[in-house]
Tab-separated table of C-alpha atoms and ligand atoms in Angstrom:
chain	number	residue	atom	x	y	z
A	133	UNK	CA	19.773	20.715	-103.961
A	134	UNK	CA	23.147	20.200	-102.285
A	135	UNK	CA	25.246	17.179	-103.301
A	136	UNK	CA	25.495	14.917	-100.268
A	137	UNK	CA	28.635	13.223	-98.890
A	138	UNK	CA	29.501	11.526	-95.606
A	139	UNK	CA	32.132	9.653	-93.644
A	140	UNK	CA	31.207	6.171	-92.396
A	141	UNK	CA	32.950	4.535	-89.427
A	142	UNK	CA	32.515	2.917	-86.047
A	143	UNK	CA	33.182	4.794	-83.798
A	144	UNK	CA	32.641	8.057	-85.672
A	145	UNK	CA	31.567	10.738	-83.192
A	146	UNK	CA	35.064	12.291	-82.895
A	147	UNK	CA	35.597	12.537	-86.667
A	148	UNK	CA	36.978	15.868	-87.850
A	149	UNK	CA	36.123	15.132	-91.486
A	150	UNK	CA	32.744	16.980	-91.532
A	151	UNK	CA	34.449	20.150	-90.323
A	152	UNK	CA	37.332	19.816	-92.783
A	153	UNK	CA	35.010	19.258	-95.751
A	154	UNK	CA	32.831	22.174	-94.655
A	155	UNK	CA	35.902	24.424	-94.745
A	156	UNK	CA	36.884	23.036	-98.174
A	157	UNK	CA	33.354	23.690	-99.491
A	158	UNK	CA	33.376	27.277	-98.221
A	159	UNK	CA	36.822	27.946	-99.624
A	160	UNK	CA	36.050	26.544	-103.101
A	161	UNK	CA	32.420	27.712	-103.303
A	162	UNK	CA	31.107	24.132	-103.671
A	163	UNK	CA	27.531	23.622	-102.461
A	164	UNK	CA	27.773	20.274	-100.644
A	165	UNK	CA	26.742	18.685	-97.358
A	166	UNK	CA	28.986	16.268	-95.453
A	167	UNK	CA	28.061	14.369	-92.305
A	168	UNK	CA	29.418	11.623	-90.046
A	169	UNK	CA	27.481	8.350	-90.108
A	170	UNK	CA	27.848	5.543	-87.580
A	171	UNK	CA	27.499	2.140	-89.213
A	172	UNK	CA	26.816	-1.048	-87.244
A	173	UNK	CA	29.923	-3.236	-87.281
A	174	UNK	CA	28.077	-5.888	-89.287
A	175	UNK	CA	26.168	-3.432	-91.469
A	176	UNK	CA	28.646	-1.519	-93.621
A	177	UNK	CA	27.323	-2.705	-96.995
A	178	UNK	CA	23.738	-1.915	-95.951
A	179	UNK	CA	24.787	1.562	-94.771
A	180	UNK	CA	26.437	2.279	-98.128
A	181	UNK	CA	23.412	0.937	-99.990
A	182	UNK	CA	21.146	3.276	-98.013
A	183	UNK	CA	23.307	6.289	-98.888
A	184	UNK	CA	23.261	5.403	-102.577
A	185	UNK	CA	19.503	4.992	-102.487
A	186	UNK	CA	19.171	8.422	-100.879
A	187	UNK	CA	21.210	9.967	-103.686
A	188	UNK	CA	24.526	10.598	-101.918
A	189	UNK	CA	27.376	11.197	-104.360
A	190	UNK	CA	30.100	9.520	-102.338
A	191	UNK	CA	31.602	8.904	-98.945
A	192	UNK	CA	34.789	8.507	-96.985
A	193	UNK	CA	35.332	5.292	-95.088
A	194	UNK	CA	37.239	4.952	-91.862
A	195	UNK	CA	38.051	2.326	-89.229
A	196	UNK	CA	37.120	-0.549	-89.326
A	197	UNK	CA	35.547	-0.632	-92.788
A	198	UNK	CA	38.362	0.179	-95.227
A	199	UNK	CA	38.871	-3.396	-96.385
A	200	UNK	CA	35.116	-3.944	-96.751
A	201	UNK	CA	34.979	-0.757	-98.817
A	202	UNK	CA	37.714	-2.189	-101.040
A	203	UNK	CA	35.614	-5.327	-101.579
A	204	UNK	CA	32.417	-3.351	-102.169
A	205	UNK	CA	33.881	-1.138	-104.910
A	206	UNK	CA	32.950	-2.205	-108.425
A	207	UNK	CA	36.001	-0.486	-109.896
A	208	UNK	CA	39.099	0.918	-108.224
A	209	UNK	CA	42.054	3.186	-108.785
A	210	UNK	CA	45.470	1.626	-109.224
A	211	UNK	CA	46.569	2.917	-105.824
A	212	UNK	CA	43.502	1.335	-104.202
A	213	UNK	CA	44.289	-1.968	-105.919
A	214	UNK	CA	47.864	-1.670	-104.677
A	215	UNK	CA	46.914	-0.993	-101.068
A	216	UNK	CA	43.871	-3.316	-100.865
A	217	UNK	CA	42.075	-0.763	-98.664
A	218	UNK	CA	39.713	2.023	-99.714
A	219	UNK	CA	38.906	5.249	-97.865
A	220	UNK	CA	36.985	7.042	-100.644
A	221	UNK	CA	33.932	5.856	-102.527
A	222	UNK	CA	32.208	7.657	-105.385
A	223	UNK	CA	28.711	6.623	-106.454
A	224	UNK	CA	27.930	6.806	-110.122
A	225	UNK	CA	24.760	4.990	-111.234
A	226	UNK	CA	25.413	1.285	-110.723
A	227	UNK	CA	29.141	1.867	-110.230
A	228	UNK	CA	30.945	2.282	-106.938
A	229	UNK	CA	34.412	3.688	-107.563
A	230	UNK	CA	36.932	3.018	-104.777
A	231	UNK	CA	40.115	4.980	-104.155
A	232	UNK	CA	42.669	5.298	-101.391
A	233	UNK	CA	43.856	8.826	-100.605
A	234	UNK	CA	45.580	8.018	-97.286
A	235	UNK	CA	48.975	7.272	-98.800
A	236	UNK	CA	49.091	10.363	-100.975
A	237	UNK	CA	47.836	12.355	-97.950
A	238	UNK	CA	50.764	11.135	-95.860
A	239	UNK	CA	53.351	11.729	-98.575
A	240	UNK	CA	51.977	15.212	-99.369
A	241	UNK	CA	52.100	16.144	-95.690
A	242	UNK	CA	55.669	14.865	-95.326
A	243	UNK	CA	56.993	16.497	-98.511
A	244	UNK	CA	54.801	19.567	-98.869
A	245	UNK	CA	54.132	20.626	-95.284
A	246	UNK	CA	57.104	19.154	-93.406
A	247	UNK	CA	59.685	19.635	-96.207
A	248	UNK	CA	60.983	16.088	-96.029
A	249	UNK	CA	63.179	14.823	-98.882
A	250	UNK	CA	62.986	11.058	-99.317
A	251	UNK	CA	66.127	10.516	-101.376
A	252	UNK	CA	68.879	8.826	-99.314
A	253	UNK	CA	66.563	8.536	-96.335
A	254	UNK	CA	66.277	5.481	-94.118
A	255	UNK	CA	62.602	5.037	-93.363
A	256	UNK	CA	60.946	2.812	-90.769
A	257	UNK	CA	57.227	2.026	-90.944
A	258	UNK	CA	55.936	0.563	-87.680
A	259	UNK	CA	52.754	-1.509	-88.021
A	260	UNK	CA	51.415	-3.914	-90.629
A	261	UNK	CA	47.635	-3.478	-90.283
A	262	UNK	CA	45.264	-1.663	-92.624
A	263	UNK	CA	46.717	1.782	-91.892
A	264	UNK	CA	50.263	0.657	-92.733
A	265	UNK	CA	49.277	-1.239	-95.892
A	266	UNK	CA	47.372	1.819	-97.104
A	267	UNK	CA	50.530	3.958	-97.187
A	268	UNK	CA	53.195	1.407	-98.146
A	269	UNK	CA	52.892	1.706	-101.882
A	270	UNK	CA	53.115	5.559	-102.060
A	271	UNK	CA	56.060	5.458	-99.634
A	272	UNK	CA	57.895	2.978	-101.873
A	273	UNK	CA	57.205	5.176	-104.889
A	274	UNK	CA	59.204	7.952	-103.169
A	275	UNK	CA	62.281	5.710	-103.496
A	276	UNK	CA	63.928	6.211	-100.090
A	277	UNK	CA	67.316	4.507	-99.526
A	278	UNK	CA	65.623	1.869	-97.419
A	279	UNK	CA	62.153	1.117	-96.144
A	280	UNK	CA	61.966	-1.214	-93.178
A	281	UNK	CA	58.549	-2.441	-92.042
A	282	UNK	CA	58.388	-3.675	-88.482
A	283	UNK	CA	55.475	-5.113	-86.556
A	284	UNK	CA	54.791	-6.746	-83.198
A	285	UNK	CA	53.532	-9.767	-85.143
A	286	UNK	CA	56.493	-10.328	-87.449
A	287	UNK	CA	54.687	-12.604	-89.922
A	288	UNK	CA	52.400	-9.713	-90.936
A	289	UNK	CA	55.398	-7.489	-91.754
A	290	UNK	CA	56.939	-10.297	-93.810
A	291	UNK	CA	53.651	-10.791	-95.608
A	292	UNK	CA	53.507	-7.052	-96.434
A	293	UNK	CA	56.984	-7.240	-98.020
A	294	UNK	CA	55.855	-10.196	-100.124
A	295	UNK	CA	52.714	-8.359	-101.282
A	296	UNK	CA	54.343	-5.002	-102.013
A	297	UNK	CA	57.781	-6.035	-103.230
A	298	UNK	CA	56.762	-5.657	-106.876
A	299	UNK	CA	56.303	-1.879	-106.317
A	300	UNK	CA	60.066	-1.488	-105.921
A	301	UNK	CA	60.769	-2.838	-109.390
A	302	UNK	CA	57.999	-0.687	-110.894
A	303	UNK	CA	59.959	2.563	-110.643
A	304	UNK	CA	62.929	2.614	-113.038
A	305	UNK	CA	65.335	4.322	-110.635
A	306	UNK	CA	64.072	2.566	-107.527
A	307	UNK	CA	66.805	0.735	-105.685
A	308	UNK	CA	65.102	0.949	-102.293
A	309	UNK	CA	66.053	-1.793	-99.891
A	310	UNK	CA	62.651	-3.032	-98.674
A	311	UNK	CA	62.733	-5.475	-95.776
A	312	UNK	CA	60.776	-6.663	-92.726
A	313	UNK	CA	62.381	-6.655	-89.282
A	314	UNK	CA	61.157	-7.547	-85.823
A	315	UNK	CA	61.231	-4.865	-83.116
A	316	UNK	CA	64.288	-6.519	-81.523
A	317	UNK	CA	66.129	-6.585	-84.883
A	318	UNK	CA	65.924	-2.776	-84.944
A	319	UNK	CA	68.486	-2.535	-82.136
A	320	UNK	CA	71.516	-0.626	-83.376
A	321	UNK	CA	69.692	0.682	-86.479
A	322	UNK	CA	69.130	4.387	-87.205
A	323	UNK	CA	66.316	5.990	-89.183
A	324	UNK	CA	65.716	9.479	-90.577
A	325	UNK	CA	61.945	8.975	-90.626
A	326	UNK	CA	59.962	6.706	-88.313
A	327	UNK	CA	56.231	6.437	-89.044
A	328	UNK	CA	53.901	4.952	-86.464
A	329	UNK	CA	51.022	3.286	-88.296
A	330	UNK	CA	49.981	1.070	-85.367
A	331	UNK	CA	46.806	1.560	-83.387
A	332	UNK	CA	48.755	1.320	-80.083
A	333	UNK	CA	48.117	5.027	-79.374
A	334	UNK	CA	44.378	4.361	-79.157
A	335	UNK	CA	44.946	2.392	-75.959
A	336	UNK	CA	47.851	4.567	-74.778
A	337	UNK	CA	50.182	1.589	-75.168
A	338	UNK	CA	53.893	2.080	-75.652
A	339	UNK	CA	55.724	0.234	-78.463
A	340	UNK	CA	58.783	-1.771	-77.440
A	341	UNK	CA	61.148	0.026	-79.772
A	342	UNK	CA	64.899	0.534	-79.140
A	343	UNK	CA	65.789	3.971	-77.775
A	344	UNK	CA	68.597	4.405	-80.349
A	345	UNK	CA	66.175	4.379	-83.284
A	346	UNK	CA	66.411	8.029	-84.301
A	347	UNK	CA	69.269	9.376	-86.456
A	348	UNK	CA	70.315	12.988	-85.769
A	349	UNK	CA	67.559	15.298	-87.101
A	350	UNK	CA	65.120	12.389	-87.466
A	351	UNK	CA	61.402	12.955	-87.850
A	352	UNK	CA	58.964	10.776	-85.884
A	353	UNK	CA	55.526	10.823	-87.506
A	354	UNK	CA	52.466	9.418	-85.777
A	355	UNK	CA	49.470	8.850	-88.040
A	356	UNK	CA	47.262	9.548	-85.013
A	357	UNK	CA	46.321	13.101	-84.073
A	358	UNK	CA	44.542	14.985	-81.335
A	359	UNK	CA	46.850	14.235	-78.420
A	360	UNK	CA	50.388	13.133	-77.646
A	361	UNK	CA	50.674	9.341	-77.961
A	362	UNK	CA	53.262	7.274	-76.046
A	363	UNK	CA	55.150	6.960	-79.369
A	364	UNK	CA	55.362	10.765	-79.746
A	365	UNK	CA	56.547	11.136	-76.154
A	366	UNK	CA	59.132	8.369	-76.637
A	367	UNK	CA	60.411	9.999	-79.846
A	368	UNK	CA	60.629	13.438	-78.273
A	369	UNK	CA	62.545	12.039	-75.301
A	370	UNK	CA	65.052	10.375	-77.647
A	371	UNK	CA	65.878	13.380	-79.779
A	372	UNK	CA	63.454	13.233	-82.717
A	373	UNK	CA	61.297	15.990	-84.169
A	374	UNK	CA	57.682	14.948	-83.784
A	375	UNK	CA	54.660	15.362	-86.068
A	376	UNK	CA	51.140	14.057	-85.650
A	377	UNK	CA	48.743	12.927	-88.382
A	378	UNK	CA	46.573	16.047	-88.594
A	379	UNK	CA	48.304	17.190	-91.787
A	380	UNK	CA	47.777	13.746	-93.322
A	381	UNK	CA	44.101	13.847	-92.331
A	382	UNK	CA	43.563	17.179	-94.086
A	383	UNK	CA	45.629	16.183	-97.145
A	384	UNK	CA	43.771	12.881	-97.660
A	385	UNK	CA	40.491	14.780	-97.298
A	386	UNK	CA	41.610	17.309	-99.940
A	387	UNK	CA	42.422	14.478	-102.318
A	388	UNK	CA	38.961	12.922	-101.758
A	389	UNK	CA	37.331	16.327	-102.276
A	390	UNK	CA	39.234	16.644	-105.541
A	391	UNK	CA	38.017	13.212	-106.724
A	392	UNK	CA	34.399	14.172	-106.036
A	393	UNK	CA	34.387	17.844	-107.011
A	394	UNK	CA	37.299	18.233	-109.448
A	395	UNK	CA	38.892	21.007	-107.415
A	396	UNK	CA	41.716	20.661	-104.887
A	397	UNK	CA	41.335	22.950	-101.867
A	398	UNK	CA	44.235	24.893	-100.376
A	399	UNK	CA	45.087	22.790	-97.317
A	400	UNK	CA	47.405	25.167	-95.397
A	401	UNK	CA	44.670	27.430	-93.947
A	402	UNK	CA	42.556	24.394	-93.040
A	403	UNK	CA	45.441	22.678	-91.205
A	404	UNK	CA	46.131	25.951	-89.389
A	405	UNK	CA	42.472	26.355	-88.411
A	406	UNK	CA	42.256	22.745	-87.196
A	407	UNK	CA	45.434	23.167	-85.095
A	408	UNK	CA	43.904	26.170	-83.334
A	409	UNK	CA	40.796	24.245	-82.294
A	410	UNK	CA	40.708	22.903	-78.720
S	551	LIG	P1	44.506	-0.343	-88.488
S	551	LIG	O1	43.439	-0.421	-89.536
S	551	LIG	O2	44.385	0.849	-87.574
S	551	LIG	O3	45.886	-0.497	-89.051
S	551	LIG	P2	44.675	-3.074	-87.620
S	551	LIG	O4	44.604	-3.552	-89.032
S	551	LIG	O5	43.941	-3.802	-86.549
S	551	LIG	O6	44.205	-1.576	-87.491
S	551	LIG	O7	46.235	-3.032	-87.224
S	551	LIG	C1	46.683	-2.568	-86.004
S	551	LIG	C2	48.200	-2.465	-86.017
S	551	LIG	O8	48.653	-1.893	-84.789
S	551	LIG	C3	48.900	-3.816	-86.135
S	551	LIG	O9	50.118	-3.627	-86.819
S	551	LIG	C4	49.126	-4.171	-84.655
S	551	LIG	O10	50.164	-5.087	-84.438
S	551	LIG	P3	49.870	-6.686	-84.506
S	551	LIG	O11	49.768	-7.010	-85.968
S	551	LIG	O12	51.023	-7.297	-83.843
S	551	LIG	O13	48.560	-6.883	-83.772
S	551	LIG	C5	49.519	-2.812	-84.135
S	551	LIG	N1	49.358	-2.669	-82.680
S	551	LIG	C6	48.223	-2.402	-81.994
S	551	LIG	N2	48.469	-2.304	-80.672
S	551	LIG	C7	49.801	-2.507	-80.514
S	551	LIG	C8	50.697	-2.530	-79.391
S	551	LIG	N3	50.247	-2.319	-78.136
S	551	LIG	N4	52.010	-2.759	-79.611
S	551	LIG	C9	52.459	-2.980	-80.856
S	551	LIG	N5	51.686	-2.970	-81.961
S	551	LIG	C10	50.374	-2.743	-81.795
């Protein structure tokens, strides 16, 4: 019998994860099934319980359940503890292991697929919700020259610096300047990498960012994928190279697949295949 996996979210019907994991399974010869499951907003724990009862081996978790998944896990990886959100669960008897592969997915896409070098780079992370917190710790571990976190609601960015500041001291050679700034405080500042981790693209809302944000050769990375967001358009119009989050999506999926199956798929052909799809 096939080992069963799923992705749980709400909404979930546009998820590309089943297709990605199907390609991984074919490529690595792993006999698994993987489906998308819609959970009621107030029924995440019950949905997970049902999967465990039916013998599923694990699941991915997406919006808006990543914090609930963190709370539900009975033991967690260090990176999940650091981010306080979980996108991967593995079921093992009474244990529910929680991990977060989003951050490593982003960093692998930036370094491996987009050839970005973090040393000496000035990095701006826009957003301070679950998506931003999930990638902060791995970004800090790359020791850029500075990491500025900026958010419409400034107190949340300041809170994130308080929570994650200890990560800077953890790396012996890490002298990253890690600060929170409001959108207006970004005026006159230049960044080599600007990551949009807000959900503004979902509602086609523009961010009120200064137009001078991008240093020459800067990369603007939107964690959303599937269509051009106002942030991508803004970045393109102001001289930045633009990347969407499809590479991150495939890389985080590969990391989850590796946790469950002990084999890491080759992501390049999967990213290429996903790009070609309408
Ligand atoms: P997610 O899990 O996708 O991160 P979230 O935790 O609700 O969702 O966080 C959404 C993020 O997008 C927040 O940083 C939010 O800013 P606020 O904290 O000020 O609400 C940001 N966001 C959403 N819509 C936005 C908009 N139109 N302009 C600026 N920021 C926006």
